[in-house]
PDB file of C-alpha atoms in Angstrom:
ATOM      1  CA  UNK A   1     198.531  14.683 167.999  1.00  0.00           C
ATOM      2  CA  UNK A   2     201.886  13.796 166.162  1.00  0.00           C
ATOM      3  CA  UNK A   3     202.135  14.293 162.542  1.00  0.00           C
ATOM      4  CA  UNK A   4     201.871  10.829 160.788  1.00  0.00           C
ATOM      5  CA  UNK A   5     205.950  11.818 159.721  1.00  0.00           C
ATOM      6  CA  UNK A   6     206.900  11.979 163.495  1.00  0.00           C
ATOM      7  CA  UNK A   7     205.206   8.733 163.833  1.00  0.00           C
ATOM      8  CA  UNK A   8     206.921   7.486 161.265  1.00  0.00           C
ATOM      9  CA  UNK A   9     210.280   8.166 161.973  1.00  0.00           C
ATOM     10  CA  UNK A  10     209.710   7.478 165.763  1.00  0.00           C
ATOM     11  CA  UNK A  11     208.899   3.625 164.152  1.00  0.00           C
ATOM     12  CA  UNK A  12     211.910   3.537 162.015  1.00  0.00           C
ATOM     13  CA  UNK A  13     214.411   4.497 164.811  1.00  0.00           C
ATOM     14  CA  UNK A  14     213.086   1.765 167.052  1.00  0.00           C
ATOM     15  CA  UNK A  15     214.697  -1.257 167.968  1.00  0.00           C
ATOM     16  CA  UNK A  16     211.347  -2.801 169.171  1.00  0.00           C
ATOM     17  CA  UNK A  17     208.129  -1.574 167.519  1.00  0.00           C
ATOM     18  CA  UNK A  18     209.202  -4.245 164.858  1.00  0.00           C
ATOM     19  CA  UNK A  19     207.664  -6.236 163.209  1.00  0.00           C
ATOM     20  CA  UNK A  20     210.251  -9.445 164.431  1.00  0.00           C
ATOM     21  CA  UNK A  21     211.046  -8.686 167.836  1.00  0.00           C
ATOM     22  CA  UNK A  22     206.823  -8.062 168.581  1.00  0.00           C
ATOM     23  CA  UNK A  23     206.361 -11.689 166.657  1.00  0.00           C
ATOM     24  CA  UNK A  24     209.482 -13.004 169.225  1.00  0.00           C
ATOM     25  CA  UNK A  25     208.358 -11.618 172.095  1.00  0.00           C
ATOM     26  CA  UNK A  26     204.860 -12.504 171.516  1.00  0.00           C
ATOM     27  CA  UNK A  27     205.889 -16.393 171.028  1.00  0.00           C
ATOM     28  CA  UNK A  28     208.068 -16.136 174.366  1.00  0.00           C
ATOM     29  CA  UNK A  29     204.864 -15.120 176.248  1.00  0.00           C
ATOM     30  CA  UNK A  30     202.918 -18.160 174.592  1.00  0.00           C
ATOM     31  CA  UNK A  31     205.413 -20.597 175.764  1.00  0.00           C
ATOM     32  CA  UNK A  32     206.195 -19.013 179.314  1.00  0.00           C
ATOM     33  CA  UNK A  33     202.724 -18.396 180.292  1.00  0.00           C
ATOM     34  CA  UNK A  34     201.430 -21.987 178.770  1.00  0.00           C
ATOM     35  CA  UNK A  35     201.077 -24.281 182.183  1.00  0.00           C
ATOM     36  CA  UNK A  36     204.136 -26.334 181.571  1.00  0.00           C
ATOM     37  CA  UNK A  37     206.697 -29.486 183.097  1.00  0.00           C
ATOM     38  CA  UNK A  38     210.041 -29.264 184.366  1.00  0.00           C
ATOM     39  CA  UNK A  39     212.694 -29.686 181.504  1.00  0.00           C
ATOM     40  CA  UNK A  40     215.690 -31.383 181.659  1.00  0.00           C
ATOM     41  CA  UNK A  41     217.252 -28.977 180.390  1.00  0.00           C
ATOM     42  CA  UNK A  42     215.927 -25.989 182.660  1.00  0.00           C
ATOM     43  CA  UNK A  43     219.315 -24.265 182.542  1.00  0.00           C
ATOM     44  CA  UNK A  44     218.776 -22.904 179.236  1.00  0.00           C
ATOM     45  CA  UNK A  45     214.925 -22.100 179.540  1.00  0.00           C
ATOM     46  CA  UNK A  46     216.646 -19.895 182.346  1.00  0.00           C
ATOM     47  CA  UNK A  47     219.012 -18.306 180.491  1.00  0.00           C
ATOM     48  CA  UNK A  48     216.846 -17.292 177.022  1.00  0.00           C
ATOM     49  CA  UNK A  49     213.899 -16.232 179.842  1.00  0.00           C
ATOM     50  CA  UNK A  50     216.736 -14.057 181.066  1.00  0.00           C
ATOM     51  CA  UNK A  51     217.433 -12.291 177.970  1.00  0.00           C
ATOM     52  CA  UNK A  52     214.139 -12.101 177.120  1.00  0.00           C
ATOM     53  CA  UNK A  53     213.207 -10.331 180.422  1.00  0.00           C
ATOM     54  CA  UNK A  54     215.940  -7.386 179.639  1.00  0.00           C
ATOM     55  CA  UNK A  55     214.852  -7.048 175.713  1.00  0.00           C
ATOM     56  CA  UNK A  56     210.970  -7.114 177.606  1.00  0.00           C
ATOM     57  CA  UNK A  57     211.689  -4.828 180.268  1.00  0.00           C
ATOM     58  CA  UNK A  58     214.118  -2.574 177.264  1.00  0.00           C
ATOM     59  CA  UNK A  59     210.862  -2.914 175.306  1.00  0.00           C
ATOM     60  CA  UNK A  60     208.415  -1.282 178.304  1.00  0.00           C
ATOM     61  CA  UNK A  61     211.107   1.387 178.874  1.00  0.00           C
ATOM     62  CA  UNK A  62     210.984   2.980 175.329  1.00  0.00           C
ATOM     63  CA  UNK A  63     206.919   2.798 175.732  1.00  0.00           C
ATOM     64  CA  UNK A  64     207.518   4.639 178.990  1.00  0.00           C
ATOM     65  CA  UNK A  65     209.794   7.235 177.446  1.00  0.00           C
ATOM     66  CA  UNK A  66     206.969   8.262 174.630  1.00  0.00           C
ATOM     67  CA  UNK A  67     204.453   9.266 177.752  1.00  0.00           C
ATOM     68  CA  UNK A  68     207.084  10.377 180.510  1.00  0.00           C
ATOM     69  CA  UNK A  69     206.500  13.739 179.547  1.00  0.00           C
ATOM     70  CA  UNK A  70     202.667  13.948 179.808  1.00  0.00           C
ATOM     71  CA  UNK A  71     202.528  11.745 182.585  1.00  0.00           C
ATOM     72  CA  UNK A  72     204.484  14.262 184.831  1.00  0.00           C
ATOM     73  CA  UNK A  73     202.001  16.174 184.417  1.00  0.00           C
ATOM     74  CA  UNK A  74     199.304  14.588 185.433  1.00  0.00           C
ATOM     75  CA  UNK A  75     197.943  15.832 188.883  1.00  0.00           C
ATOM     76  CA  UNK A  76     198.939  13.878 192.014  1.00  0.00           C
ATOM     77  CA  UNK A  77     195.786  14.634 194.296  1.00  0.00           C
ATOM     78  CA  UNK A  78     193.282  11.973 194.169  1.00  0.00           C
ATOM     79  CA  UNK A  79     190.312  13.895 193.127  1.00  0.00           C
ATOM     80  CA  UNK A  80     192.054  15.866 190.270  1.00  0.00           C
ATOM     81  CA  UNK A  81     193.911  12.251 189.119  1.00  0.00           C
ATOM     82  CA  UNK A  82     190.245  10.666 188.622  1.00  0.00           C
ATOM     83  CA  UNK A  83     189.240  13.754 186.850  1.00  0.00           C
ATOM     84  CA  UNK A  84     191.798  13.324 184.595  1.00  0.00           C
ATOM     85  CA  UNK A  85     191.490   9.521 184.030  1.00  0.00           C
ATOM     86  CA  UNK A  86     187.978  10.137 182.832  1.00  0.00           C
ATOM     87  CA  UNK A  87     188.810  12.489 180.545  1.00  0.00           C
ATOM     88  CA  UNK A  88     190.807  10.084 178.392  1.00  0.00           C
ATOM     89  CA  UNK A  89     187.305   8.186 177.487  1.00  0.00           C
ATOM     90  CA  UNK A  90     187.187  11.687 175.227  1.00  0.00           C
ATOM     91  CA  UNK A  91     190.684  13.383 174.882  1.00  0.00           C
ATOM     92  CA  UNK A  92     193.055  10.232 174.754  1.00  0.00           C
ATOM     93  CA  UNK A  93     195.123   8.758 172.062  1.00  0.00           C
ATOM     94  CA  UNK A  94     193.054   6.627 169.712  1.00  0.00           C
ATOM     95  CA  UNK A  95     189.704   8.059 171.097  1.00  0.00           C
ATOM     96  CA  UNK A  96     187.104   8.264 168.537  1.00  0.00           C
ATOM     97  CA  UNK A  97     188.721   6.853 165.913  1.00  0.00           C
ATOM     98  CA  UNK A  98     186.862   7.044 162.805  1.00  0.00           C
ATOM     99  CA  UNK A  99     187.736   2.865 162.103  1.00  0.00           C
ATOM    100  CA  UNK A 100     184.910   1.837 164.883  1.00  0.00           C
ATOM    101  CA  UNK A 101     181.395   4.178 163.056  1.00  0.00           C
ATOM    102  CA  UNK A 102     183.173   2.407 160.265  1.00  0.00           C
ATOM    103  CA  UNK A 103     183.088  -1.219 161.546  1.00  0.00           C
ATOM    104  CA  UNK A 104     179.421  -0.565 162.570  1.00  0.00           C
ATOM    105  CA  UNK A 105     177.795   0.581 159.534  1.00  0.00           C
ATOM    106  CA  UNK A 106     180.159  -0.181 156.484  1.00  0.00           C
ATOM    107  CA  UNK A 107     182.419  -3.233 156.896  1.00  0.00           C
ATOM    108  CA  UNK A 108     181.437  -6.021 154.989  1.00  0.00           C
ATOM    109  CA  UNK A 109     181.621  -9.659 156.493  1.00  0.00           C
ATOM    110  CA  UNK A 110     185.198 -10.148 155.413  1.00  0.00           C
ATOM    111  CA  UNK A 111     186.566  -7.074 157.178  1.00  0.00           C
ATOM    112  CA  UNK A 112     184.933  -7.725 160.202  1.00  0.00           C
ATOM    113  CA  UNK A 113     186.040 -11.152 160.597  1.00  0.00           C
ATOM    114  CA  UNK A 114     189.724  -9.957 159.851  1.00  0.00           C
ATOM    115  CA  UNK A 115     189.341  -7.274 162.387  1.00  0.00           C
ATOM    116  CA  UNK A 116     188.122  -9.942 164.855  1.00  0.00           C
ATOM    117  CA  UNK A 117     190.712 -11.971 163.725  1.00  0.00           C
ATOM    118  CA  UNK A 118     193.493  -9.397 164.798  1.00  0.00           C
ATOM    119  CA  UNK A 119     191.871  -8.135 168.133  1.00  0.00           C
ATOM    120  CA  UNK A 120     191.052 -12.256 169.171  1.00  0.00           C
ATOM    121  CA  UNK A 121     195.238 -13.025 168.662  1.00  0.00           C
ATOM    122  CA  UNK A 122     196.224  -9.837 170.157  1.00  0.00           C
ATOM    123  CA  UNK A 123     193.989 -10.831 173.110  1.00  0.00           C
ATOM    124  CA  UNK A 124     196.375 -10.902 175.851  1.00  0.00           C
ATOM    125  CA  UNK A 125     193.260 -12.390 178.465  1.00  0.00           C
ATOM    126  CA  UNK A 126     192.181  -9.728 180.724  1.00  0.00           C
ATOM    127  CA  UNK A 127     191.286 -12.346 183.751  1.00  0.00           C
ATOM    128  CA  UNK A 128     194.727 -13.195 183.461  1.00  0.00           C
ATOM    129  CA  UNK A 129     196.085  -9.625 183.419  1.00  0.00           C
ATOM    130  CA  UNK A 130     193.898  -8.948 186.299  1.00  0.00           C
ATOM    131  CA  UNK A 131     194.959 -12.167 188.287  1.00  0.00           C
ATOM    132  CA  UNK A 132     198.884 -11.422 187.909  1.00  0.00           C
ATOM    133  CA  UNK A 133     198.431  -7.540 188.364  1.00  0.00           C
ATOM    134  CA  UNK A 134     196.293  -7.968 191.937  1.00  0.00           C
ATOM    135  CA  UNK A 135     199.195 -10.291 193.881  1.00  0.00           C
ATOM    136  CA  UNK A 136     200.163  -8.214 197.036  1.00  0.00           C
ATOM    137  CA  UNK A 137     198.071  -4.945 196.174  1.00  0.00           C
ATOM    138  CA  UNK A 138     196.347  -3.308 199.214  1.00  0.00           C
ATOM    139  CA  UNK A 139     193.286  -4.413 200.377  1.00  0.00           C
ATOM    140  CA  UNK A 140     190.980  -1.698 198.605  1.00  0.00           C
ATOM    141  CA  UNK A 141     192.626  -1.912 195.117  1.00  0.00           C
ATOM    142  CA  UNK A 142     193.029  -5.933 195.721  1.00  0.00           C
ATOM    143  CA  UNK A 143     189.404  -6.471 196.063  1.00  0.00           C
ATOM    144  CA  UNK A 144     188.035  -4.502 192.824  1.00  0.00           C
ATOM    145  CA  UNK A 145     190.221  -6.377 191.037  1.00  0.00           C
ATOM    146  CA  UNK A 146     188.835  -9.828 192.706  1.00  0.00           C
ATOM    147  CA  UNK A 147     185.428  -8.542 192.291  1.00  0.00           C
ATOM    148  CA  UNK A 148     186.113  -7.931 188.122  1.00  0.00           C
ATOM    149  CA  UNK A 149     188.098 -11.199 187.836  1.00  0.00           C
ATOM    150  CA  UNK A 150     185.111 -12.892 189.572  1.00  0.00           C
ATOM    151  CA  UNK A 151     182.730 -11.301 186.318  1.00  0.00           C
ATOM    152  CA  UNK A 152     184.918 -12.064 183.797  1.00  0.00           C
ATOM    153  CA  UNK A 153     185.307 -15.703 185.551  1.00  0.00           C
ATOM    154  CA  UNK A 154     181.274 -15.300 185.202  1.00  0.00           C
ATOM    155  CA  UNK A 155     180.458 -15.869 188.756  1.00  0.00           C
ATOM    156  CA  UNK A 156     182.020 -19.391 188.666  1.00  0.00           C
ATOM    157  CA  UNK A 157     179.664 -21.012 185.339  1.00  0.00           C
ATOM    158  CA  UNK A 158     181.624 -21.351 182.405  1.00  0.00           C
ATOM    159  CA  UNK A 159     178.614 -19.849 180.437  1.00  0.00           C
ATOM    160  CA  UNK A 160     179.196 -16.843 181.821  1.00  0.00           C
ATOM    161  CA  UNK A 161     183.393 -16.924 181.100  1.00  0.00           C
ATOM    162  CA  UNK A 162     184.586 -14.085 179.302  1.00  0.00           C
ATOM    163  CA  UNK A 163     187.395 -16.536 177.868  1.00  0.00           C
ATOM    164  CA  UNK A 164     184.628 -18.757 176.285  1.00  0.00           C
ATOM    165  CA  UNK A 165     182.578 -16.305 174.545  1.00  0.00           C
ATOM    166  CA  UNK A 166     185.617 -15.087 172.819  1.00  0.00           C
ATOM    167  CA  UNK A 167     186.274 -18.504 171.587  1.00  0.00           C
ATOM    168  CA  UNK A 168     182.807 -19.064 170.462  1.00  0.00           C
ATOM    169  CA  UNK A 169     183.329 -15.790 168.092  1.00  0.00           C
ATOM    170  CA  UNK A 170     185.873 -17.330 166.443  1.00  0.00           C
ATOM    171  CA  UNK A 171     184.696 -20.459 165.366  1.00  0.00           C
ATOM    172  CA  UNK A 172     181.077 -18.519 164.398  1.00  0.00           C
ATOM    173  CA  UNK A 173     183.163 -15.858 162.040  1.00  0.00           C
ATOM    174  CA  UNK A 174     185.668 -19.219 161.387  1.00  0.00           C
ATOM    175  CA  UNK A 175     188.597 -17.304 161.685  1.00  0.00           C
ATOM    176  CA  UNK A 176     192.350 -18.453 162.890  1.00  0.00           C
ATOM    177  CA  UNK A 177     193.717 -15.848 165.308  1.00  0.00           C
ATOM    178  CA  UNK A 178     197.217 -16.995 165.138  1.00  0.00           C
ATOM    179  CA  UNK A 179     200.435 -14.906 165.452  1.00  0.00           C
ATOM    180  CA  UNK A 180     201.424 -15.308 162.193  1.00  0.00           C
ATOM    181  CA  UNK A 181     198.198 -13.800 161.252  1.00  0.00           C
ATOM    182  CA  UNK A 182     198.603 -11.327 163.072  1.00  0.00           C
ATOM    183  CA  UNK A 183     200.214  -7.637 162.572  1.00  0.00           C
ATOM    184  CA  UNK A 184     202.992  -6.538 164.978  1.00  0.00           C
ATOM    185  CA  UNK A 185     200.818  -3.460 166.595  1.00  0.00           C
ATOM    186  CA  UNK A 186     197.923  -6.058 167.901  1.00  0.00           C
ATOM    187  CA  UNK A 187     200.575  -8.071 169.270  1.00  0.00           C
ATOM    188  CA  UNK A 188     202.859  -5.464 170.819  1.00  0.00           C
ATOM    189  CA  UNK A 189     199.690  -3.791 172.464  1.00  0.00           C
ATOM    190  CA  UNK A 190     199.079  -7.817 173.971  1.00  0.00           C
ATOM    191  CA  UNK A 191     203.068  -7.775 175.025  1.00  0.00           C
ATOM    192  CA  UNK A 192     202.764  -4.462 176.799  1.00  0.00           C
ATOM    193  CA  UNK A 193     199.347  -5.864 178.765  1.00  0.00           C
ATOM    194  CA  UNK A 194     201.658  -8.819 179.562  1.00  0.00           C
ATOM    195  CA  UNK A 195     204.841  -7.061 180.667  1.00  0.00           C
ATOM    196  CA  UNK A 196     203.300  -4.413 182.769  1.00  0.00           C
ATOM    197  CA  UNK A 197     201.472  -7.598 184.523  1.00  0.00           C
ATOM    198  CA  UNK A 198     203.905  -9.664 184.937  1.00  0.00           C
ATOM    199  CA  UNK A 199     206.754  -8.032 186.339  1.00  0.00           C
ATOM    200  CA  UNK A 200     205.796  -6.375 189.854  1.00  0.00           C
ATOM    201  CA  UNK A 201     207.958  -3.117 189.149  1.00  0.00           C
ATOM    202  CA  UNK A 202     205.046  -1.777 186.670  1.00  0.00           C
ATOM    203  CA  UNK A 203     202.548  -2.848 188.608  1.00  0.00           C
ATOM    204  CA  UNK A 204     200.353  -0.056 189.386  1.00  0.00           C
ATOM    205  CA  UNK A 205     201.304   1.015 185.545  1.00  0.00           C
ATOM    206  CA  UNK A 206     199.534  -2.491 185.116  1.00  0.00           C
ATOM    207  CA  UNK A 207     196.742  -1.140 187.087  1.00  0.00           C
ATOM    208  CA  UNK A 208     196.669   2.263 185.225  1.00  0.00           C
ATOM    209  CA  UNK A 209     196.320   0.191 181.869  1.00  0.00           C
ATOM    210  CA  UNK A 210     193.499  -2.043 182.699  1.00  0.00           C
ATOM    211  CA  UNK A 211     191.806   0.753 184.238  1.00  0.00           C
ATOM    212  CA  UNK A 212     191.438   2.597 181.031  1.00  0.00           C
ATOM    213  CA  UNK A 213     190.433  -0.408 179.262  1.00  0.00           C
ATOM    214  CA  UNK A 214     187.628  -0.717 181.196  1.00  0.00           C
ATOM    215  CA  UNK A 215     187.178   3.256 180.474  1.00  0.00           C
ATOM    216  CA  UNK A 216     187.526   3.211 176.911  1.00  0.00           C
ATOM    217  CA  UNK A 217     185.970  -0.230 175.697  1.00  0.00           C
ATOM    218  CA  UNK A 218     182.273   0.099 176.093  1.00  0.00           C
ATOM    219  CA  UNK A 219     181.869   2.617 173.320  1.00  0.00           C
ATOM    220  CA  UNK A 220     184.363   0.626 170.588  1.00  0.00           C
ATOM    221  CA  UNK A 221     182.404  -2.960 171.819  1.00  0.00           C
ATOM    222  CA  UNK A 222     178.959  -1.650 170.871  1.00  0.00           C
ATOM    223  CA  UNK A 223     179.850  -0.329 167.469  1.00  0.00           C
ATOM    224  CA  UNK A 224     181.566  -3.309 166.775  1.00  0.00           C
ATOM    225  CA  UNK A 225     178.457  -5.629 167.887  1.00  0.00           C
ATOM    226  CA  UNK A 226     176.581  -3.073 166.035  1.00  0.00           C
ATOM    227  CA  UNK A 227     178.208  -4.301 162.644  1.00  0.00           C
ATOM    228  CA  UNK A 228     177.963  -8.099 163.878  1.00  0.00           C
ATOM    229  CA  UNK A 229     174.383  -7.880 163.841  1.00  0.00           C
ATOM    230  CA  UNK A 230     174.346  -6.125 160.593  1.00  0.00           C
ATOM    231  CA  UNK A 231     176.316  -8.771 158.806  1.00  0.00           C
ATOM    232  CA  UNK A 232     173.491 -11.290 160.202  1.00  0.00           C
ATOM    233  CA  UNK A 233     175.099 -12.337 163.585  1.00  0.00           C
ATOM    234  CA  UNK A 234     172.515 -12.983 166.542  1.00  0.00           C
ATOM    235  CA  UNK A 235     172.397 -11.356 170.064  1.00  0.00           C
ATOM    236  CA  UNK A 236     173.708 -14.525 171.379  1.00  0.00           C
ATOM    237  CA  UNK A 237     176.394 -14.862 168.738  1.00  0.00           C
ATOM    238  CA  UNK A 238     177.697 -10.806 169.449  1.00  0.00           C
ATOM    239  CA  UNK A 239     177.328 -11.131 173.457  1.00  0.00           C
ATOM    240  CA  UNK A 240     180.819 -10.813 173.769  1.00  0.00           C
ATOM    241  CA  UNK A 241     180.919  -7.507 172.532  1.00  0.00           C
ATOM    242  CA  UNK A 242     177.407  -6.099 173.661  1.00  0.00           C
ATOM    243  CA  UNK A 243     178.348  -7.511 177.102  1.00  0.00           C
ATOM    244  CA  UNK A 244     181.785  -5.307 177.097  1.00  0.00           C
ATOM    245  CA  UNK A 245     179.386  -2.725 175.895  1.00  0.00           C
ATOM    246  CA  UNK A 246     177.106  -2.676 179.198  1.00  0.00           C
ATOM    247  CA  UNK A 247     179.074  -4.358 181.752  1.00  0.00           C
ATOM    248  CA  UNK A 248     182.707  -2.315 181.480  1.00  0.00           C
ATOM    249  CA  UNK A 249     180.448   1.044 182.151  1.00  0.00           C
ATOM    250  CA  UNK A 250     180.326  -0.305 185.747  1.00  0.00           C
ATOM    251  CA  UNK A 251     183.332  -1.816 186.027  1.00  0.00           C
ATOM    252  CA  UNK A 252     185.275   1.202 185.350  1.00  0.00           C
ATOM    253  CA  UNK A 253     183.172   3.075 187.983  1.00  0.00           C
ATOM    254  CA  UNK A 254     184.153   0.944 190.133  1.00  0.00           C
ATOM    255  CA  UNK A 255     187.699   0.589 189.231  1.00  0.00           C
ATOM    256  CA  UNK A 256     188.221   4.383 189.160  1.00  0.00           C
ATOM    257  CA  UNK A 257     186.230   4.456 192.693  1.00  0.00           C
ATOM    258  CA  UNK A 258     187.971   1.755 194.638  1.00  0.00           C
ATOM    259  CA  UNK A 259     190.986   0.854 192.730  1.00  0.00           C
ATOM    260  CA  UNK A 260     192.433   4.178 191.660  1.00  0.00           C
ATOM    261  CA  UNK A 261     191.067   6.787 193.776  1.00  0.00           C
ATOM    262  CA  UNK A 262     192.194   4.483 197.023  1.00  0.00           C
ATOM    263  CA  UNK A 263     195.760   3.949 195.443  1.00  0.00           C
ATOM    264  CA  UNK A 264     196.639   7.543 194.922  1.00  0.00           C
ATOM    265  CA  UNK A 265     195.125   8.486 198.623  1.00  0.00           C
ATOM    266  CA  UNK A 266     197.765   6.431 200.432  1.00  0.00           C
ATOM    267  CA  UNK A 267     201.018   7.194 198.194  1.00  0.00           C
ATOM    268  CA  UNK A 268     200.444  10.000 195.489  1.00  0.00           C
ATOM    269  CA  UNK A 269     203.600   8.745 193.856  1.00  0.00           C
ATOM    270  CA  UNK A 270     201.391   6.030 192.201  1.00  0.00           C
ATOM    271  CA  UNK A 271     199.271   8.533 190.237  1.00  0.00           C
ATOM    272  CA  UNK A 272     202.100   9.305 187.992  1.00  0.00           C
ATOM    273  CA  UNK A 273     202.552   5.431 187.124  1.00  0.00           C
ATOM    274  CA  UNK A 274     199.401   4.737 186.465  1.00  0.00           C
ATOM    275  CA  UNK A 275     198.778   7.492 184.284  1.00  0.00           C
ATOM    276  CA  UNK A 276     202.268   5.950 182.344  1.00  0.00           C
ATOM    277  CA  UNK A 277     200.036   2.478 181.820  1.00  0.00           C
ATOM    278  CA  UNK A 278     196.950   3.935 181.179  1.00  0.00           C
ATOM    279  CA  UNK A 279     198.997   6.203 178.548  1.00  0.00           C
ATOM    280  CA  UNK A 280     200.663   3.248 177.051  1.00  0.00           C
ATOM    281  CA  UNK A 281     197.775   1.315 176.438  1.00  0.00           C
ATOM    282  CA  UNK A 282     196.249   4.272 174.575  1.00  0.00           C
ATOM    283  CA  UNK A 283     199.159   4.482 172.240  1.00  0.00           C
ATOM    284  CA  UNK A 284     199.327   0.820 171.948  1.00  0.00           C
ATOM    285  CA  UNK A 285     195.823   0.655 170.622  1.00  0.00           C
ATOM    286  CA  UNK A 286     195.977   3.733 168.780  1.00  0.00           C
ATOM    287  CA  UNK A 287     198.641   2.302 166.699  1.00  0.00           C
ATOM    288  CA  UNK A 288     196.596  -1.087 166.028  1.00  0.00           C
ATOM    289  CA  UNK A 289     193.795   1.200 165.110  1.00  0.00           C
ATOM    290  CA  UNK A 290     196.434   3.205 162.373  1.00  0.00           C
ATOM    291  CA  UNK A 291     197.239  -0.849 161.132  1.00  0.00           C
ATOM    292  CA  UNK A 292     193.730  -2.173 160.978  1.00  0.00           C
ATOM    293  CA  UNK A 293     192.358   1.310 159.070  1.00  0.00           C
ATOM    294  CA  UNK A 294     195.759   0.703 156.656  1.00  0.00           C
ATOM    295  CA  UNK A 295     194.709  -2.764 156.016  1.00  0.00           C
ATOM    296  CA  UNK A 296     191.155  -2.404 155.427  1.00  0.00           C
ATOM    297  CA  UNK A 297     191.071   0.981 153.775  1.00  0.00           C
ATOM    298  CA  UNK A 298     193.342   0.113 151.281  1.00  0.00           C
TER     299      UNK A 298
END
């Protein structure tokens, strides 16, 4: 691991772990994303989308450069790629950070909603992720991703959404998970999520990143429905986290079965990219993790 220094200057040399280009390019993805009308004046949505798009894709490239190196290195043969993919639930960046045993048996109400607060605005919507990232995949990797965009969709009943539960957190721990409330790593780690989906060149880096979401989650969602139910929250009123708890242990089976093992099979190239995502969105959160522990340890 990099010595908090390295980190440090790493941050200050950066033209886009900022604190005001993450708040920018976190608006720009509210507005482009938000079902719209045509505008008179389309011309110059065009041309700030445009410069947008190079600062975005700019953005994704220095995020790339940070993992290029262990990436490489990551094996190209199907069977030793999944073996290595698993291993990150243990060995990769961010894993087992001490903020989640924390959350579970320490935080009072008021950090807990805070930390809510942050992950619920940094939420980049992983239905939608999964929506944009499956467009023109092959069939194998195409239809895990239907399948998990079906359960987060629950089965077709709203009930069951995903999306919902989320919002009925937030108006239970009456919090306002705004950008402005937000700190720049929770919404650069949503930006990345939304860059690698939306623009087809990363798109099996998208796939990489979701992957290890689905990897990593389970253990950080039941620690942190642990502490909701300490501070007094019911089952029903936590089930967003205690389902991520149970239901992202399959998921990610089945991801790293028919998803990632299928992908690498037919063009080993693809290993190395979606070891870049999956890398990415470690660092991403691991650096949320280093704000969140800054702001409530203080």
């Amino acid at each position: 691991m990099r010595a908090a220094w390295q980190r440090a200057r790493d941050l200050r040399s950066s033209k886009f772990l900022t604190d005001g280009f993450q708040r920018e390019l976190a608006l720009w993805n509210r507005e482009r994303l938000e079902p719209s009308f045509v505008e008179e004046d389309w011309r110059a949505r065009f041309e700030m989308d445009a410069r947008m798009r190079r600062l975005e894709g700019a953005f994704l490239e220095e995020l790339r450069a940070e993992v290029a190196e262990e990436a490489a290195a990551v094996p190209t043969d199907a069977d030793e790629f999944i073996r290595w993919f698993e291993g990150l639930r243990e060995a990769g960046p961010g894993q087992g950070d001490p903020l989640f045993p924390w959350l579970a048996a320490e935080a009072s109400r008021d950090d807990l909603r805070w930390f809510f607060e942050q992950e619920a605005a940094g939420e980049a919507g992983f239905e939608d992720l999964v929506a944009l990232t499956q467009v023109k995949l092959p069939t194998r990797p195409k239809l895990e991703l239907a399948r998990n965009y079906w359960d987060e969709m629950g089965h077709g009943t709203r009930k069951g959404m995903h999306g919902p539960m989320l919002e009925e957190l937030v108006v239970t721990l009456a919090v306002n998970p705004v950008i402005e409330n937000t700190v720049w790593e929770s919404l650069c780690l949503a930006n990345a999520m939304t860059a690698m989906a939306t623009n087809r060149r990363y798109a099996w880096h998208s796939v990489g990143a979701l992957g290890v979401i689905e990897l990593t989650a389970p253990a950080r969602s039941a620690m942190v429905a642990e502490g909701l139910k300490r501070i007094g929250l019911s089952p029903k009123e936590a089930r967003y986290f205690t389902l991520h708890a149970v239901l992202d242990l399959k998921h990610s089976e089945d991801w790293n079965r028919e998803a990632l093992r299928p992908a690498v099979d037919a063009d080993p190239h693809r290993a190395t990219a979606m070891a870049e995502g999956a890398l990415i969105r470690l660092r991403c959160g691991a650096r949320c993790f280093d704000a969140y522990r800054r702001q409530l340890w203080s």
